[in-house]
Short mmCIF file of C-alpha atoms in Angstrom, two decimals:
data_model
loop_
_atom_site.label_atom_id
_atom_site.label_comp_id
_atom_site.label_asym_id
_atom_site.label_seq_id
_atom_site.Cartn_x
_atom_site.Cartn_y
_atom_site.Cartn_z
CA MET A 274 -39.78 -13.55 -12.89
CA VAL A 275 -41.47 -13.45 -9.58
CA VAL A 276 -41.30 -9.98 -8.14
CA SER A 277 -42.62 -9.31 -4.45
CA ALA A 278 -43.68 -5.93 -3.07
CA MET A 279 -41.31 -3.10 -3.12
CA ALA A 280 -39.70 -2.68 0.10
CA GLY A 281 -38.52 1.11 0.72
CA ARG A 282 -39.45 3.99 -1.25
CA SER A 283 -38.79 5.73 -4.39
CA ALA A 284 -38.26 9.56 -4.38
CA VAL A 285 -37.11 11.94 -7.06
CA LEU A 286 -35.96 15.56 -5.93
CA GLY A 287 -34.70 17.49 -8.85
CA ALA A 288 -31.56 15.53 -10.28
CA VAL A 289 -31.78 12.93 -7.26
CA ALA A 290 -33.41 9.70 -7.33
CA LEU A 291 -33.71 7.03 -5.01
CA SER A 292 -34.99 3.58 -5.15
CA LEU A 293 -34.74 1.21 -2.14
CA LEU A 294 -36.30 -2.28 -3.07
CA ALA A 295 -36.35 -5.87 -1.83
CA VAL A 296 -37.34 -8.56 -4.41
CA PRO A 297 -36.73 -12.11 -4.58
CA ALA A 298 -33.54 -13.35 -6.55
CA GLN A 299 -32.94 -16.63 -8.17
CA ALA A 300 -30.14 -18.89 -5.98
CA VAL A 301 -27.59 -20.60 -7.84
CA PRO A 302 -26.63 -24.02 -6.25
CA GLY A 303 -23.46 -24.02 -4.29
CA ARG A 304 -20.16 -25.62 -5.58
CA ALA A 305 -19.57 -29.28 -4.23
CA GLY A 306 -16.77 -29.57 -1.90
CA ALA A 307 -16.53 -25.81 -1.09
CA GLU A 308 -16.24 -24.45 2.70
CA PRO A 309 -18.06 -20.94 2.05
CA GLN A 310 -18.66 -18.46 4.65
CA PRO A 311 -22.11 -19.17 6.09
CA ALA A 312 -24.56 -16.59 4.65
CA ALA A 313 -25.89 -16.09 8.70
CA ALA A 314 -22.41 -14.62 9.30
CA LEU A 315 -23.25 -11.58 7.14
CA PRO A 316 -25.32 -8.88 8.74
CA ALA A 317 -28.00 -7.23 6.89
CA PRO A 318 -26.94 -4.65 4.25
CA ASP A 319 -26.94 -1.05 5.65
CA THR A 320 -29.31 0.52 2.92
CA ALA A 321 -29.19 3.81 4.55
CA GLY A 322 -25.26 3.81 4.60
CA LEU A 323 -25.52 2.80 0.99
CA ALA A 324 -27.71 5.58 -0.01
CA ALA A 325 -25.20 7.94 1.92
CA VAL A 326 -22.28 6.77 0.05
CA LEU A 327 -24.20 7.53 -3.28
CA ASP A 328 -25.22 11.04 -2.08
CA SER A 329 -21.50 11.95 -1.59
CA VAL A 330 -20.48 10.36 -4.87
CA VAL A 331 -22.85 12.77 -6.60
CA ALA A 332 -21.80 15.74 -4.28
CA GLN A 333 -18.21 15.13 -5.39
CA GLY A 334 -19.35 15.40 -9.06
CA ALA A 335 -20.65 12.17 -10.72
CA PRO A 336 -24.10 13.00 -12.51
CA GLY A 337 -25.22 9.71 -11.03
CA ALA A 338 -24.51 6.81 -8.90
CA MET A 339 -26.05 3.54 -8.19
CA ALA A 340 -25.72 0.24 -6.32
CA ARG A 341 -27.43 -3.13 -6.39
CA ILE A 342 -27.13 -5.96 -4.08
CA ASP A 343 -28.13 -9.43 -4.76
CA ASP A 344 -28.68 -11.12 -1.42
CA GLY A 345 -29.79 -14.59 -2.76
CA THR A 346 -33.46 -14.05 -1.73
CA LYS A 347 -33.81 -10.36 -2.08
CA VAL A 348 -32.45 -7.53 -4.27
CA TYR A 349 -31.57 -4.08 -2.75
CA GLY A 350 -31.12 -1.10 -5.04
CA SER A 351 -30.12 2.47 -4.60
CA THR A 352 -29.85 5.07 -7.10
CA ARG A 353 -29.00 8.84 -7.27
CA GLY A 354 -28.77 11.49 -9.98
CA LEU A 355 -28.59 11.26 -13.81
CA ALA A 356 -28.18 8.74 -16.29
CA ASP A 357 -28.32 11.50 -19.10
CA ARG A 358 -27.35 15.21 -18.31
CA SER A 359 -28.96 16.31 -21.57
CA THR A 360 -32.27 14.86 -20.99
CA GLY A 361 -32.49 14.78 -17.30
CA ARG A 362 -33.33 11.11 -17.25
CA ALA A 363 -32.84 9.43 -13.98
CA LEU A 364 -30.11 6.50 -13.64
CA THR A 365 -31.55 3.20 -12.48
CA THR A 366 -30.23 -0.07 -11.51
CA ALA A 367 -31.37 -1.32 -14.76
CA ASP A 368 -29.09 0.86 -17.07
CA ARG A 369 -26.42 -0.82 -18.86
CA PHE A 370 -22.87 0.85 -18.77
CA ARG A 371 -19.25 0.17 -19.79
CA VAL A 372 -17.54 -2.11 -17.11
CA GLY A 373 -13.97 -1.48 -18.11
CA SER A 374 -11.35 -3.67 -16.20
CA VAL A 375 -14.42 -6.00 -14.80
CA THR A 376 -13.71 -7.21 -18.44
CA LYS A 377 -10.49 -8.72 -17.15
CA THR A 378 -12.07 -11.41 -14.93
CA PHE A 379 -14.38 -12.33 -18.24
CA SER A 380 -10.99 -12.88 -20.24
CA ALA A 381 -9.47 -14.89 -17.42
CA VAL A 382 -12.38 -17.13 -17.13
CA VAL A 383 -12.23 -17.97 -21.03
CA LEU A 384 -8.47 -18.92 -20.53
CA LEU A 385 -9.06 -21.06 -17.38
CA GLN A 386 -11.84 -22.88 -19.29
CA LEU A 387 -9.36 -23.53 -22.14
CA ALA A 388 -6.83 -24.77 -19.61
CA ASP A 389 -9.70 -27.21 -18.36
CA GLU A 390 -9.97 -28.31 -21.90
CA HIS A 391 -5.90 -29.00 -22.00
CA LYS A 392 -5.56 -26.37 -24.66
CA LEU A 393 -3.53 -24.16 -22.31
CA ALA A 394 -1.20 -24.52 -19.71
CA LEU A 395 -0.74 -21.70 -17.28
CA ASP A 396 2.94 -21.98 -16.47
CA THR A 397 3.81 -22.27 -20.27
CA SER A 398 5.45 -19.36 -22.09
CA VAL A 399 3.03 -16.96 -23.76
CA ASP A 400 5.48 -17.27 -26.83
CA HIS A 401 5.02 -21.03 -27.02
CA TYR A 402 1.18 -19.95 -28.06
CA LEU A 403 2.14 -16.69 -29.79
CA PRO A 404 5.54 -17.23 -31.29
CA GLY A 405 7.79 -14.14 -31.28
CA LEU A 406 5.23 -11.86 -29.58
CA LEU A 407 7.01 -10.91 -26.66
CA PRO A 408 10.70 -10.43 -25.94
CA ASP A 409 11.12 -12.84 -23.11
CA ASP A 410 10.01 -16.27 -23.45
CA ARG A 411 10.00 -16.59 -19.68
CA ILE A 412 6.70 -14.62 -19.49
CA THR A 413 3.95 -17.23 -18.65
CA VAL A 414 0.21 -17.05 -18.99
CA ARG A 415 -0.25 -17.19 -15.27
CA GLN A 416 1.96 -14.20 -15.00
CA VAL A 417 0.01 -12.22 -17.71
CA LEU A 418 -3.30 -13.25 -15.97
CA SER A 419 -1.83 -12.07 -12.32
CA HIS A 420 -0.23 -8.73 -13.60
CA ARG A 421 3.23 -10.31 -13.02
CA SER A 422 4.59 -10.23 -16.46
CA GLY A 423 6.71 -6.78 -16.31
CA LEU A 424 4.86 -5.62 -19.34
CA TYR A 425 4.50 -1.82 -19.42
CA ASP A 426 1.03 -0.35 -19.32
CA TYR A 427 0.64 1.62 -22.81
CA THR A 428 -2.02 3.39 -21.27
CA ASN A 429 0.21 5.51 -19.15
CA ASP A 430 1.15 7.42 -22.12
CA MET A 431 -1.97 7.02 -24.18
CA PHE A 432 -3.85 8.88 -21.41
CA ALA A 433 -1.11 11.08 -20.12
CA SER A 434 -3.88 13.82 -20.55
CA SER A 435 -7.15 12.41 -19.74
CA VAL A 436 -9.47 14.51 -22.30
CA SER A 437 -7.07 14.83 -25.08
CA GLY A 438 -5.94 11.31 -24.95
CA PHE A 439 -9.16 10.11 -24.92
CA GLU A 440 -10.51 12.30 -28.02
CA ALA A 441 -7.43 10.91 -29.90
CA VAL A 442 -8.46 7.46 -29.64
CA ARG A 443 -12.11 7.64 -28.96
CA ASN A 444 -13.07 6.36 -32.70
CA LYS A 445 -9.95 4.55 -33.44
CA VAL A 446 -9.63 0.92 -34.21
CA PHE A 447 -6.37 -0.79 -32.88
CA THR A 448 -5.07 -4.39 -33.55
CA TYR A 449 -4.13 -6.33 -30.51
CA ARG A 450 -0.30 -6.25 -31.95
CA GLN A 451 -0.42 -2.25 -32.28
CA LEU A 452 -1.38 -2.11 -28.64
CA VAL A 453 1.28 -4.73 -27.50
CA ASN A 454 3.71 -2.91 -29.60
CA LEU A 455 3.05 0.40 -27.77
CA SER A 456 4.14 -1.59 -24.57
CA LEU A 457 7.15 -3.07 -25.84
CA ALA A 458 8.45 0.34 -26.99
CA LYS A 459 9.12 1.04 -22.95
CA PRO A 460 11.22 -0.82 -20.75
CA ARG A 461 9.52 -3.50 -18.84
CA THR A 462 8.52 -2.78 -14.97
CA ASN A 463 10.19 -5.85 -13.67
CA ALA A 464 11.49 -9.35 -14.48
CA PRO A 465 8.86 -11.94 -15.04
CA GLY A 466 7.22 -12.89 -11.88
CA ALA A 467 9.42 -10.54 -9.94
CA ALA A 468 6.56 -8.18 -8.70
CA TYR A 469 3.03 -7.24 -9.36
CA SER A 470 2.50 -4.17 -11.73
CA TYR A 471 -1.14 -3.62 -13.05
CA SER A 472 -0.95 -3.47 -16.71
CA ASN A 473 -3.73 -3.32 -19.45
CA THR A 474 -1.13 -4.84 -21.77
CA ASN A 475 -1.52 -8.29 -20.03
CA PHE A 476 -5.02 -8.68 -20.91
CA VAL A 477 -4.59 -7.42 -24.31
CA VAL A 478 -2.27 -10.42 -24.61
CA ALA A 479 -4.87 -12.61 -23.00
CA GLY A 480 -7.28 -11.58 -25.94
CA MET A 481 -4.79 -12.76 -28.36
CA LEU A 482 -4.40 -15.96 -26.56
CA ILE A 483 -8.06 -16.64 -26.63
CA GLU A 484 -8.33 -15.70 -30.27
CA LYS A 485 -5.26 -17.96 -31.31
CA LEU A 486 -6.28 -21.14 -29.37
CA THR A 487 -10.05 -20.97 -30.31
CA GLY A 488 -9.70 -19.62 -33.84
CA HIS A 489 -12.69 -17.53 -32.86
CA SER A 490 -12.98 -13.67 -31.79
CA VAL A 491 -13.32 -12.98 -28.39
CA LYS A 492 -16.84 -11.72 -28.69
CA THR A 493 -17.74 -15.25 -29.84
CA GLU A 494 -16.02 -16.91 -26.87
CA TYR A 495 -17.52 -14.52 -24.59
CA GLU A 496 -20.86 -15.25 -25.74
CA ASN A 497 -20.83 -18.82 -26.12
CA ARG A 498 -18.70 -19.48 -22.95
CA ILE A 499 -20.39 -17.11 -20.41
CA PHE A 500 -22.92 -14.59 -21.85
CA GLN A 501 -25.26 -17.22 -23.17
CA PRO A 502 -24.91 -19.96 -20.29
CA LEU A 503 -25.56 -17.35 -17.76
CA ARG A 504 -28.29 -15.66 -19.64
CA LEU A 505 -26.64 -12.42 -19.29
CA SER A 506 -29.15 -10.58 -21.43
CA ASP A 507 -27.63 -7.00 -20.67
CA THR A 508 -24.07 -8.08 -21.62
CA PHE A 509 -22.33 -7.46 -24.77
CA TYR A 510 -18.97 -7.04 -26.31
CA VAL A 511 -19.59 -4.75 -29.36
CA HIS A 512 -16.07 -3.68 -30.34
CA PRO A 513 -15.48 -1.96 -32.49
CA ASP A 514 -18.90 -0.43 -32.63
CA THR A 515 -19.32 2.69 -30.61
CA LYS A 516 -22.86 2.26 -29.24
CA ILE A 517 -24.19 0.84 -26.10
CA PRO A 518 -27.14 -1.27 -26.98
CA GLY A 519 -30.59 -0.36 -25.15
CA GLN A 520 -31.17 1.63 -21.98
CA HIS A 521 -28.14 2.73 -20.67
CA ALA A 522 -26.42 5.46 -18.55
CA ASN A 523 -24.23 7.99 -20.43
CA GLY A 524 -20.54 8.15 -19.25
CA TYR A 525 -19.15 11.52 -18.25
CA LEU A 526 -15.21 12.15 -18.61
CA THR A 527 -14.13 14.73 -15.92
CA SER A 528 -12.26 17.50 -17.61
CA ASP A 529 -8.53 18.09 -16.81
CA LYS A 530 -9.29 21.58 -16.14
CA ALA A 531 -10.85 22.89 -13.20
CA GLY A 532 -14.39 24.15 -13.94
CA ALA A 533 -14.93 22.92 -17.47
CA GLU A 534 -17.75 20.72 -18.53
CA PRO A 535 -17.35 17.11 -18.37
CA VAL A 536 -17.21 15.34 -21.84
CA ASP A 537 -19.63 12.92 -22.77
CA ALA A 538 -17.49 9.87 -23.35
CA THR A 539 -20.58 7.09 -24.11
CA ASP A 540 -19.87 6.72 -27.57
CA GLN A 541 -16.36 5.15 -28.20
CA THR A 542 -14.83 1.92 -29.73
CA VAL A 543 -12.94 1.28 -26.38
CA SER A 544 -10.23 -0.09 -28.93
CA TRP A 545 -7.65 0.98 -26.76
CA ALA A 546 -8.70 -1.58 -24.16
CA GLN A 547 -10.67 -4.60 -25.89
CA SER A 548 -10.18 -7.72 -23.88
CA ALA A 549 -8.83 -5.62 -21.13
CA GLY A 550 -11.97 -3.52 -20.67
CA ALA A 551 -14.59 -3.28 -23.52
CA ILE A 552 -17.52 -5.31 -22.30
CA ILE A 553 -20.87 -3.84 -21.45
CA SER A 554 -23.13 -4.89 -18.80
CA SER A 555 -25.45 -4.06 -15.93
CA ALA A 556 -25.55 -4.73 -12.29
CA ARG A 557 -27.77 -7.52 -12.42
CA ASP A 558 -25.72 -9.34 -14.83
CA LEU A 559 -22.51 -8.65 -13.09
CA ASP A 560 -23.84 -9.99 -9.75
CA THR A 561 -25.09 -13.08 -11.42
CA PHE A 562 -21.65 -13.27 -13.17
CA TYR A 563 -19.52 -13.10 -10.10
CA SER A 564 -21.84 -15.31 -7.89
CA ALA A 565 -21.58 -17.88 -10.45
CA LEU A 566 -18.04 -17.92 -10.83
CA VAL A 567 -17.21 -18.38 -7.13
CA ARG A 568 -19.79 -21.15 -6.80
CA GLY A 569 -17.80 -22.99 -9.42
CA LYS A 570 -20.37 -22.62 -12.37
CA LEU A 571 -17.76 -21.64 -14.97
CA THR A 572 -14.51 -23.58 -14.40
CA SER A 573 -13.43 -26.69 -12.50
CA ALA A 574 -12.71 -26.49 -9.06
CA ALA A 575 -8.81 -26.64 -9.67
CA ALA A 576 -9.27 -23.75 -12.08
CA LEU A 577 -11.11 -21.63 -9.79
CA ALA A 578 -8.61 -22.49 -7.11
CA ASP A 579 -5.78 -21.05 -9.52
CA MET A 580 -7.89 -17.93 -9.84
CA GLU A 581 -8.03 -17.66 -6.01
CA ARG A 582 -4.41 -17.96 -5.52
CA PHE A 583 -3.63 -14.51 -4.28
CA SER A 584 -0.87 -12.34 -3.97
CA ARG A 585 -0.92 -9.33 -1.70
CA VAL A 586 -1.33 -5.91 -3.49
CA ASN A 587 -1.53 -3.63 -0.40
CA SER A 588 -3.49 -3.64 3.07
CA THR A 589 -6.69 -4.12 1.82
CA THR A 590 -6.53 -5.81 -1.72
CA SER A 591 -4.78 -8.98 -3.37
CA TYR A 592 -5.01 -10.30 -6.85
CA GLY A 593 -5.26 -13.74 -8.37
CA LEU A 594 -5.82 -14.50 -11.85
CA GLY A 595 -8.07 -11.50 -13.44
CA LEU A 596 -9.74 -11.62 -9.77
CA ARG A 597 -9.37 -9.27 -7.01
CA ARG A 598 -9.81 -9.86 -3.36
CA ARG A 599 -10.72 -6.93 -0.88
CA ASP A 600 -10.47 -7.28 2.73
CA LEU A 601 -13.19 -5.11 4.32
CA SER A 602 -13.30 -3.55 7.84
CA CYS A 603 -15.61 -6.20 9.35
CA GLY A 604 -13.25 -8.84 8.51
CA ILE A 605 -15.27 -10.24 5.54
CA SER A 606 -13.38 -10.75 2.42
CA VAL A 607 -15.18 -10.22 -1.10
CA TYR A 608 -14.18 -11.29 -4.43
CA GLY A 609 -14.62 -9.63 -7.90
CA HIS A 610 -13.14 -6.47 -9.90
CA THR A 611 -12.96 -3.01 -10.37
CA GLY A 612 -13.46 -1.23 -13.45
CA ALA A 613 -12.43 2.44 -14.86
CA VAL A 614 -13.17 3.42 -18.58
CA GLN A 615 -13.85 6.93 -19.70
CA GLY A 616 -17.18 8.05 -18.17
CA TYR A 617 -17.49 5.06 -15.86
CA TYR A 618 -16.36 3.52 -12.46
CA THR A 619 -17.43 0.08 -11.49
CA TYR A 620 -17.17 -1.96 -8.39
CA ALA A 621 -18.58 -5.55 -8.57
CA PHE A 622 -17.82 -8.10 -5.84
CA THR A 623 -19.50 -11.07 -4.17
CA THR A 624 -18.93 -13.05 -1.05
CA LYS A 625 -16.97 -16.47 -1.18
CA ASP A 626 -19.85 -18.34 -1.07
CA GLY A 627 -21.42 -16.19 -4.06
CA LYS A 628 -24.55 -15.72 -1.59
CA ARG A 629 -24.36 -11.84 -1.71
CA SER A 630 -23.03 -9.66 -4.67
CA LEU A 631 -22.84 -5.88 -4.99
CA THR A 632 -22.11 -4.06 -8.20
CA ALA A 633 -21.89 -0.18 -7.73
CA LEU A 634 -21.59 2.28 -10.58
CA ALA A 635 -20.47 6.18 -10.80
CA ASP A 636 -21.23 7.65 -14.36
CA THR A 637 -17.94 9.71 -14.26
CA SER A 638 -14.22 9.05 -14.39
CA ASN A 639 -10.99 10.84 -13.86
CA ASN A 640 -12.37 11.93 -10.56
CA SER A 641 -10.32 10.24 -7.66
CA ALA A 642 -12.72 11.56 -4.95
CA VAL A 643 -15.83 9.82 -6.48
CA LEU A 644 -13.55 6.62 -7.14
CA ASN A 645 -12.58 6.56 -3.42
CA THR A 646 -16.01 7.44 -2.02
CA LEU A 647 -17.66 4.55 -4.30
CA ALA A 648 -15.59 2.09 -2.32
CA GLY A 649 -17.57 2.65 0.60
CA THR A 650 -20.41 0.83 -1.03
CA LEU A 651 -18.61 -2.43 -0.21
CA GLU A 652 -18.75 -1.81 3.39
CA SER A 653 -22.33 -1.04 3.54
CA ALA A 654 -23.21 -3.85 1.50
CA PHE A 655 -21.12 -6.48 3.20
CA CYS A 656 -20.40 -5.14 6.69
CA GLY A 657 -23.68 -3.50 7.19
CA LYS A 658 -23.80 -0.96 10.19
CA ARG A 659 -20.42 -2.66 11.49
CA ALA A 660 -18.77 -0.71 8.75
CA VAL A 661 -15.89 1.28 10.02
CA THR A 662 -15.12 4.73 8.59
CA ARG A 663 -12.29 4.97 6.13
CA SER A 664 -9.06 5.37 7.95
CA PRO A 665 -6.38 7.68 6.55
CA ALA A 666 -4.01 4.69 6.28
CA THR A 667 -6.45 2.89 3.96
CA PRO A 668 -4.66 2.84 0.27
CA ALA A 669 -6.22 5.31 -2.11
CA GLU A 670 -8.04 3.72 -4.99
CA ARG A 671 -6.18 3.87 -8.41
CA GLU A 672 -7.70 3.94 -11.85
CA ASP A 673 -6.46 1.79 -14.52
CA VAL A 674 -6.56 4.58 -17.13
CA ALA A 675 -4.73 7.01 -14.94
CA PRO A 676 -1.30 8.51 -16.19
CA ALA A 677 1.66 6.74 -14.50
CA ALA A 678 -0.24 5.77 -11.54
CA PRO A 679 0.74 2.93 -9.42
CA ARG A 680 -1.24 0.28 -10.68
CA GLU A 681 -3.40 -0.86 -7.31
CA GLN A 682 -6.61 -1.42 -8.73
#
């Protein structure tokens, strides 16, 4: 690895740590036939604005927050606060963490690779591949991957109380079918294909499809198809183990009771999510993953086009197949996913051409103020100083483990 001199400065003030650095990053060749937005069209990242967002995140209750921007030739990093409240260790951009629903993009990529291999057809019924699993054979693979199946999200009930719900499942190991059965015990939200309704159940079904069609665990398929080819050395699927390997940020679940201490949620099986949310990674690896994806390094051009066939969710967000598009205040659109798992909020997005990527983390959850504020890292990273202050009309962010919340994440 070639590393240039640090640009910026590092400071530690009590529980607050900041680092702004610029180092060369390896570029990935572009995808043939693509018409990406020219890199010159992007303003320089607003590193001061980025640091200010992270300051606000910590002020709102996150023990720590960080962001890493990979700009093709330079990497910019900013950190604030703590990775571990008990030891006082400062958070770094190299720390591993639980990525939550960013996992959904990995699961979608595996299924689209299987479609490229003619082992799967997106518009075929899920029940064709998993006979008798679902009560409606009109539900297709495409509808599952785009959250248009109508399958109820079982986490609405599981986490109706954030802390007690988590404690009830943090060491539990579920089968996929048990999770699907929790969903099927409730009425569906809509007819197949009729509407978008975010549901973790969809990507539990995706995991079942991966294992049925390959004869291997999702862990094996993630590793062989994505982690190893992209050399994602910080990325793991350890379910049902509870530990995060190596240096990592601890995750803190905000209590439902005002003033109560947060719960250290770092160690957990994440069996309640599995292929919907159990991957562990780092900011560097997520930047690499999304850049490679949009450059056509993981699927055929046709499969990527399917992923990028977006349906509008709200005024700023659209959803494709396990992939989200965010339309920013400066007119730039970015592609990736958000993640919420107990103790961690993640934003991981890249430009259309994959030449600039951002991953941002707050090591807390069950804190809507932090979730909304962390979204500002996208504006600083991609719009630079042209970023517009969030307007009251901008839709609020929604957790994917929030009780009975509209699924806008």
